[in-house]
Amino acid sequence: MDVNNFSQQIEELRSRVRGIWQRTATQPNSHQELIIAAFDELQIAVEELFAASEELEVTRAAAEKECRRYQELFDFAPDAYLVTDATGKILEANHAAATMFSVHQKYLIGKPLIVFIAQQDRRFFSSQINNLQQSSKWVIDLKPRSSKPFPASIIASPVYDSQEKLVGWRWLLRNISEAKQAEERVAKHTEELAKKNQQLQSEIRERKRAESQLLHLALHDVLTGLPNRALFMNRLKDAVNYSKRHSDYLFAVLFLDLDRFKLINDSLGHAFGDQLLLTVAQRLQECLRSIDIAARLGGDEFIILLVGIKDVIEVVAVVERIQNKLALPVILGGQEVFTTASIGIALSITGYKEPEDLLRDADIAMYRAKTQGRACYEIFNTDMHIQAIAHLELVNELRRAIELQEFRVYYQPIVSLSHGRITGFEALVRWLHPKHGIVLPEYFMSIAQETGLIILIEQWVLYEACGQIQQWQKQFSSSCEDLPESPLTISINLCSTRFSEENLLPHINKVLQDTGLTAPSLTLEITESVIMENNDKAIIRLKQLRNLGIKLAIDDFGTGYSSLGRLHHFPINQLKIDRSFVSGDIIDDGNLDIVQTIITLAHKLGVDVTAEGVETEEQLAMLKNLNCEYGQGYFFSHPLDSSQAAALIMANPQW
């Protein structure tokens, strides 16, 4: 029972007593009865009063228990709770609030809450507490006693009396330092993630750019920017496949190789050679339609695909346009340079099934064009294929011949025309073919040089010939007393590939050491074209060879294009007159003046002369009259194998 019910019952008891007294006054004769009735009523009322009192005590005990429970919840709540009046003075504070402000709980009572607000937030706090009329939440910094400020989340709830007048505030305060630190960490981490994501996006873009660049590099030539072989073959494959479905569709492949590019590259340097290739690439593109494609295979080789052509006349027109464009001068290093191209053409009308076959046949046709001279073109036919297969078979046979040592050295004597005696030999290579017998150099040397096999062949010849001549020097120096006093010499031809080799000098030096042959006994014969193609480098290389003590001769002199103005710069020992000026009738053929001029020139330069192709006694007499030092030819002897040459040395003939 609450207090209001108890008061109501007391009031009802009073009312009932007043009723009894009123009846007594109106009914005097029944006084005794009324008193008895009153006491009965009173007894009943007292019993009810006691019952109400007991019920009120139970209610009060429950209320006190609830009050204690609330106080315990208030005091020991994990969050800080405060109760203030309307001005912000603290009326109640729990244990968590005291801990938060680092003071005793009793110390808080009566203190203005604002003293525990950080200085920078006090104006804001005052504004809020003076203007807010409903619950609000905000974050400010609290300042504990003797501690640093910390961020706190505050919830303020207004307290109103029965007349709706604001009488105070209830406060819930939470330290959010860790939460804010966590939030800051999250924000920092988020920022870092954003940066990493941005960096990742940048890396992805860079990777895509790099992949695109790598794809471009994989399909394009680095120097010229033209498509490379891989991209070209993809386009060619598409053309082949399309032609299989459309019989009237025609296309052509052009294979270009620049003429004299190596000479330009070696003379002016690789930087200018690259500039020339760039110019050629640009000019090729200017000659083509947008649907055609020009690619660079490498070096000075280019390939072109002409698609959707009408006939071979259209292809020839494009080829001639390319030739005219390439014939225009190019300025490199301040000087005009001219270049042309040998072009091979393969037409789809042949019915190709594989793109590689077209490229192969265009290449074959290009090599045929190259043999015709500069700025020529050839259209592929089946005969060329047959010849190409034969060429390949010959290359394979040459490789096998090197492995099986099927080559032999033959020796042709070189005779002193003043003494009529053998002074040395020229080493001439022969191929002892298992099926065809003796094969002369003119049938395989050009292919050997083209494939680079010439290097292995000439290395073997150098070892074999030097070893043989040293053996003859040792063998015949004492047994043949009438031999010339000077030891026999050996002359060996040196091709352009070998002449340009970096390891040429070390290799020759090693051969001389291994065979025991002295350097002055070795003469290296080099053609005019080899010397002129290497230009200034040739002079350096010749001087290096001379410094080893080796003798040097210009072979086939008169047939090349050497500059007489530069001839005196070459450190040579001998000129060899080409056989074309000596054999036959020197006078009738009109070659006497040429031979005489060469001999005079050589003597002016202080070098000896060897005349090749001496075949008759009249030729020998003529050369002697012109004071030619040495002779070589069939009149003296055909090339001999080692045993025949040894027998000739023993015979020691006199001419």
PDB file of N, CA and C in Angstrom, residues 144-191:
ATOM      1  N   PRO A 144      40.845  15.942 -15.901  1.00  0.00           N
ATOM      2  CA  PRO A 144      40.879  15.398 -14.537  1.00  0.00           C
ATOM      3  C   PRO A 144      41.827  16.222 -13.654  1.00  0.00           C
ATOM      4  N   ARG A 145      41.710  16.008 -12.397  1.00  0.00           N
ATOM      5  CA  ARG A 145      42.602  16.676 -11.466  1.00  0.00           C
ATOM      6  C   ARG A 145      43.992  16.061 -11.581  1.00  0.00           C
ATOM      7  N   SER A 146      44.977  16.902 -11.837  1.00  0.00           N
ATOM      8  CA  SER A 146      46.398  16.489 -11.925  1.00  0.00           C
ATOM      9  C   SER A 146      46.627  15.462 -13.049  1.00  0.00           C
ATOM     10  N   SER A 147      45.860  15.546 -14.104  1.00  0.00           N
ATOM     11  CA  SER A 147      46.057  14.635 -15.239  1.00  0.00           C
ATOM     12  C   SER A 147      45.841  15.403 -16.544  1.00  0.00           C
ATOM     13  N   LYS A 148      46.286  14.783 -17.618  1.00  0.00           N
ATOM     14  CA  LYS A 148      46.125  15.408 -18.924  1.00  0.00           C
ATOM     15  C   LYS A 148      44.682  15.285 -19.402  1.00  0.00           C
ATOM     16  N   PRO A 149      44.222  16.239 -20.186  1.00  0.00           N
ATOM     17  CA  PRO A 149      42.868  16.152 -20.747  1.00  0.00           C
ATOM     18  C   PRO A 149      42.725  14.911 -21.619  1.00  0.00           C
ATOM     19  N   PHE A 150      41.503  14.462 -21.738  1.00  0.00           N
ATOM     20  CA  PHE A 150      41.216  13.325 -22.608  1.00  0.00           C
ATOM     21  C   PHE A 150      39.852  13.542 -23.254  1.00  0.00           C
ATOM     22  N   PRO A 151      39.633  12.978 -24.407  1.00  0.00           N
ATOM     23  CA  PRO A 151      38.341  13.136 -25.075  1.00  0.00           C
ATOM     24  C   PRO A 151      37.275  12.276 -24.395  1.00  0.00           C
ATOM     25  N   ALA A 152      36.083  12.822 -24.321  1.00  0.00           N
ATOM     26  CA  ALA A 152      34.986  12.107 -23.674  1.00  0.00           C
ATOM     27  C   ALA A 152      33.709  12.328 -24.452  1.00  0.00           C
ATOM     28  N   SER A 153      32.884  11.279 -24.438  1.00  0.00           N
ATOM     29  CA  SER A 153      31.542  11.373 -25.012  1.00  0.00           C
ATOM     30  C   SER A 153      30.582  11.707 -23.876  1.00  0.00           C
ATOM     31  N   ILE A 154      29.753  12.768 -24.026  1.00  0.00           N
ATOM     32  CA  ILE A 154      28.861  13.239 -22.961  1.00  0.00           C
ATOM     33  C   ILE A 154      27.427  13.214 -23.460  1.00  0.00           C
ATOM     34  N   ILE A 155      26.557  12.605 -22.642  1.00  0.00           N
ATOM     35  CA  ILE A 155      25.112  12.643 -22.899  1.00  0.00           C
ATOM     36  C   ILE A 155      24.476  13.390 -21.737  1.00  0.00           C
ATOM     37  N   ALA A 156      23.777  14.500 -22.033  1.00  0.00           N
ATOM     38  CA  ALA A 156      23.119  15.323 -20.999  1.00  0.00           C
ATOM     39  C   ALA A 156      21.610  15.210 -21.154  1.00  0.00           C
ATOM     40  N   SER A 157      20.933  14.831 -20.040  1.00  0.00           N
ATOM     41  CA  SER A 157      19.470  14.709 -20.047  1.00  0.00           C
ATOM     42  C   SER A 157      18.893  15.703 -19.039  1.00  0.00           C
ATOM     43  N   PRO A 158      17.984  16.565 -19.467  1.00  0.00           N
ATOM     44  CA  PRO A 158      17.412  17.548 -18.536  1.00  0.00           C
ATOM     45  C   PRO A 158      16.438  16.902 -17.540  1.00  0.00           C
ATOM     46  N   VAL A 159      16.308  17.487 -16.320  1.00  0.00           N
ATOM     47  CA  VAL A 159      15.385  17.027 -15.269  1.00  0.00           C
ATOM     48  C   VAL A 159      14.388  18.167 -15.006  1.00  0.00           C
ATOM     49  N   TYR A 160      13.091  17.876 -15.107  1.00  0.00           N
ATOM     50  CA  TYR A 160      12.043  18.875 -14.903  1.00  0.00           C
ATOM     51  C   TYR A 160      11.213  18.501 -13.672  1.00  0.00           C
ATOM     52  N   ASP A 161      10.661  19.529 -12.964  1.00  0.00           N
ATOM     53  CA  ASP A 161       9.737  19.281 -11.841  1.00  0.00           C
ATOM     54  C   ASP A 161       8.325  19.126 -12.383  1.00  0.00           C
ATOM     55  N   SER A 162       7.370  19.062 -11.466  1.00  0.00           N
ATOM     56  CA  SER A 162       5.982  18.829 -11.875  1.00  0.00           C
ATOM     57  C   SER A 162       5.416  19.977 -12.686  1.00  0.00           C
ATOM     58  N   GLN A 163       6.005  21.178 -12.534  1.00  0.00           N
ATOM     59  CA  GLN A 163       5.548  22.344 -13.309  1.00  0.00           C
ATOM     60  C   GLN A 163       6.364  22.512 -14.600  1.00  0.00           C
ATOM     61  N   GLU A 164       7.082  21.437 -15.014  1.00  0.00           N
ATOM     62  CA  GLU A 164       7.882  21.462 -16.240  1.00  0.00           C
ATOM     63  C   GLU A 164       8.976  22.520 -16.193  1.00  0.00           C
ATOM     64  N   LYS A 165       9.467  22.770 -14.983  1.00  0.00           N
ATOM     65  CA  LYS A 165      10.567  23.707 -14.823  1.00  0.00           C
ATOM     66  C   LYS A 165      11.874  22.914 -14.740  1.00  0.00           C
ATOM     67  N   LEU A 166      12.908  23.380 -15.496  1.00  0.00           N
ATOM     68  CA  LEU A 166      14.213  22.712 -15.486  1.00  0.00           C
ATOM     69  C   LEU A 166      14.858  22.888 -14.128  1.00  0.00           C
ATOM     70  N   VAL A 167      15.120  21.758 -13.469  1.00  0.00           N
ATOM     71  CA  VAL A 167      15.706  21.829 -12.129  1.00  0.00           C
ATOM     72  C   VAL A 167      17.106  21.218 -12.090  1.00  0.00           C
ATOM     73  N   GLY A 168      17.532  20.546 -13.174  1.00  0.00           N
ATOM     74  CA  GLY A 168      18.858  19.953 -13.142  1.00  0.00           C
ATOM     75  C   GLY A 168      19.141  19.118 -14.389  1.00  0.00           C
ATOM     76  N   TRP A 169      20.335  18.434 -14.288  1.00  0.00           N
ATOM     77  CA  TRP A 169      20.781  17.628 -15.431  1.00  0.00           C
ATOM     78  C   TRP A 169      21.324  16.293 -14.932  1.00  0.00           C
ATOM     79  N   ARG A 170      21.064  15.285 -15.729  1.00  0.00           N
ATOM     80  CA  ARG A 170      21.723  13.993 -15.512  1.00  0.00           C
ATOM     81  C   ARG A 170      22.791  13.853 -16.611  1.00  0.00           C
ATOM     82  N   TRP A 171      23.962  13.347 -16.189  1.00  0.00           N
ATOM     83  CA  TRP A 171      25.107  13.289 -17.118  1.00  0.00           C
ATOM     84  C   TRP A 171      25.662  11.869 -17.195  1.00  0.00           C
ATOM     85  N   LEU A 172      25.885  11.434 -18.419  1.00  0.00           N
ATOM     86  CA  LEU A 172      26.593  10.173 -18.674  1.00  0.00           C
ATOM     87  C   LEU A 172      27.887  10.527 -19.420  1.00  0.00           C
ATOM     88  N   LEU A 173      29.045  10.174 -18.809  1.00  0.00           N
ATOM     89  CA  LEU A 173      30.348  10.530 -19.375  1.00  0.00           C
ATOM     90  C   LEU A 173      31.156   9.253 -19.646  1.00  0.00           C
ATOM     91  N   ARG A 174      31.732   9.205 -20.841  1.00  0.00           N
ATOM     92  CA  ARG A 174      32.548   8.040 -21.202  1.00  0.00           C
ATOM     93  C   ARG A 174      33.880   8.504 -21.767  1.00  0.00           C
ATOM     94  N   ASN A 175      34.949   7.910 -21.242  1.00  0.00           N
ATOM     95  CA  ASN A 175      36.300   8.185 -21.769  1.00  0.00           C
ATOM     96  C   ASN A 175      36.451   7.454 -23.112  1.00  0.00           C
ATOM     97  N   ILE A 176      36.638   8.234 -24.143  1.00  0.00           N
ATOM     98  CA  ILE A 176      36.746   7.626 -25.490  1.00  0.00           C
ATOM     99  C   ILE A 176      38.168   7.755 -26.043  1.00  0.00           C
ATOM    100  N   SER A 177      39.143   7.865 -25.125  1.00  0.00           N
ATOM    101  CA  SER A 177      40.545   7.990 -25.580  1.00  0.00           C
ATOM    102  C   SER A 177      40.946   6.804 -26.444  1.00  0.00           C
ATOM    103  N   GLU A 178      40.686   5.598 -25.897  1.00  0.00           N
ATOM    104  CA  GLU A 178      41.078   4.412 -26.652  1.00  0.00           C
ATOM    105  C   GLU A 178      40.291   4.305 -27.950  1.00  0.00           C
ATOM    106  N   ALA A 179      38.995   4.629 -27.852  1.00  0.00           N
ATOM    107  CA  ALA A 179      38.170   4.569 -29.063  1.00  0.00           C
ATOM    108  C   ALA A 179      38.654   5.583 -30.093  1.00  0.00           C
ATOM    109  N   LYS A 180      39.000   6.788 -29.574  1.00  0.00           N
ATOM    110  CA  LYS A 180      39.477   7.815 -30.509  1.00  0.00           C
ATOM    111  C   LYS A 180      40.827   7.437 -31.090  1.00  0.00           C
ATOM    112  N   GLN A 181      41.695   6.864 -30.198  1.00  0.00           N
ATOM    113  CA  GLN A 181      42.987   6.390 -30.706  1.00  0.00           C
ATOM    114  C   GLN A 181      42.789   5.291 -31.747  1.00  0.00           C
ATOM    115  N   ALA A 182      41.838   4.386 -31.417  1.00  0.00           N
ATOM    116  CA  ALA A 182      41.534   3.326 -32.379  1.00  0.00           C
ATOM    117  C   ALA A 182      40.977   3.923 -33.663  1.00  0.00           C
ATOM    118  N   GLU A 183      40.108   4.944 -33.468  1.00  0.00           N
ATOM    119  CA  GLU A 183      39.552   5.622 -34.641  1.00  0.00           C
ATOM    120  C   GLU A 183      40.647   6.287 -35.457  1.00  0.00           C
ATOM    121  N   GLU A 184      41.600   6.929 -34.719  1.00  0.00           N
ATOM    122  CA  GLU A 184      42.714   7.568 -35.415  1.00  0.00           C
ATOM    123  C   GLU A 184      43.576   6.532 -36.123  1.00  0.00           C
ATOM    124  N   ARG A 185      43.767   5.369 -35.401  1.00  0.00           N
ATOM    125  CA  ARG A 185      44.535   4.305 -36.040  1.00  0.00           C
ATOM    126  C   ARG A 185      43.816   3.789 -37.280  1.00  0.00           C
ATOM    127  N   VAL A 186      42.479   3.634 -37.122  1.00  0.00           N
ATOM    128  CA  VAL A 186      41.698   3.187 -38.272  1.00  0.00           C
ATOM    129  C   VAL A 186      41.786   4.203 -39.401  1.00  0.00           C
ATOM    130  N   ALA A 187      41.682   5.505 -39.021  1.00  0.00           N
ATOM    131  CA  ALA A 187      41.762   6.556 -40.031  1.00  0.00           C
ATOM    132  C   ALA A 187      43.131   6.562 -40.697  1.00  0.00           C
ATOM    133  N   LYS A 188      44.173   6.405 -39.833  1.00  0.00           N
ATOM    134  CA  LYS A 188      45.527   6.369 -40.371  1.00  0.00           C
ATOM    135  C   LYS A 188      45.713   5.159 -41.278  1.00  0.00           C
ATOM    136  N   HIS A 189      45.185   4.019 -40.770  1.00  0.00           N
ATOM    137  CA  HIS A 189      45.295   2.790 -41.559  1.00  0.00           C
ATOM    138  C   HIS A 189      44.513   2.931 -42.862  1.00  0.00           C
ATOM    139  N   THR A 190      43.324   3.566 -42.719  1.00  0.00           N
ATOM    140  CA  THR A 190      42.511   3.798 -43.920  1.00  0.00           C
ATOM    141  C   THR A 190      43.252   4.688 -44.900  1.00  0.00           C
ATOM    142  N   GLU A 191      43.909   5.732 -44.338  1.00  0.00           N
ATOM    143  CA  GLU A 191      44.683   6.634 -45.191  1.00  0.00           C
ATOM    144  C   GLU A 191      45.839   5.887 -45.852  1.00  0.00           C
TER     145      GLU A 191
END
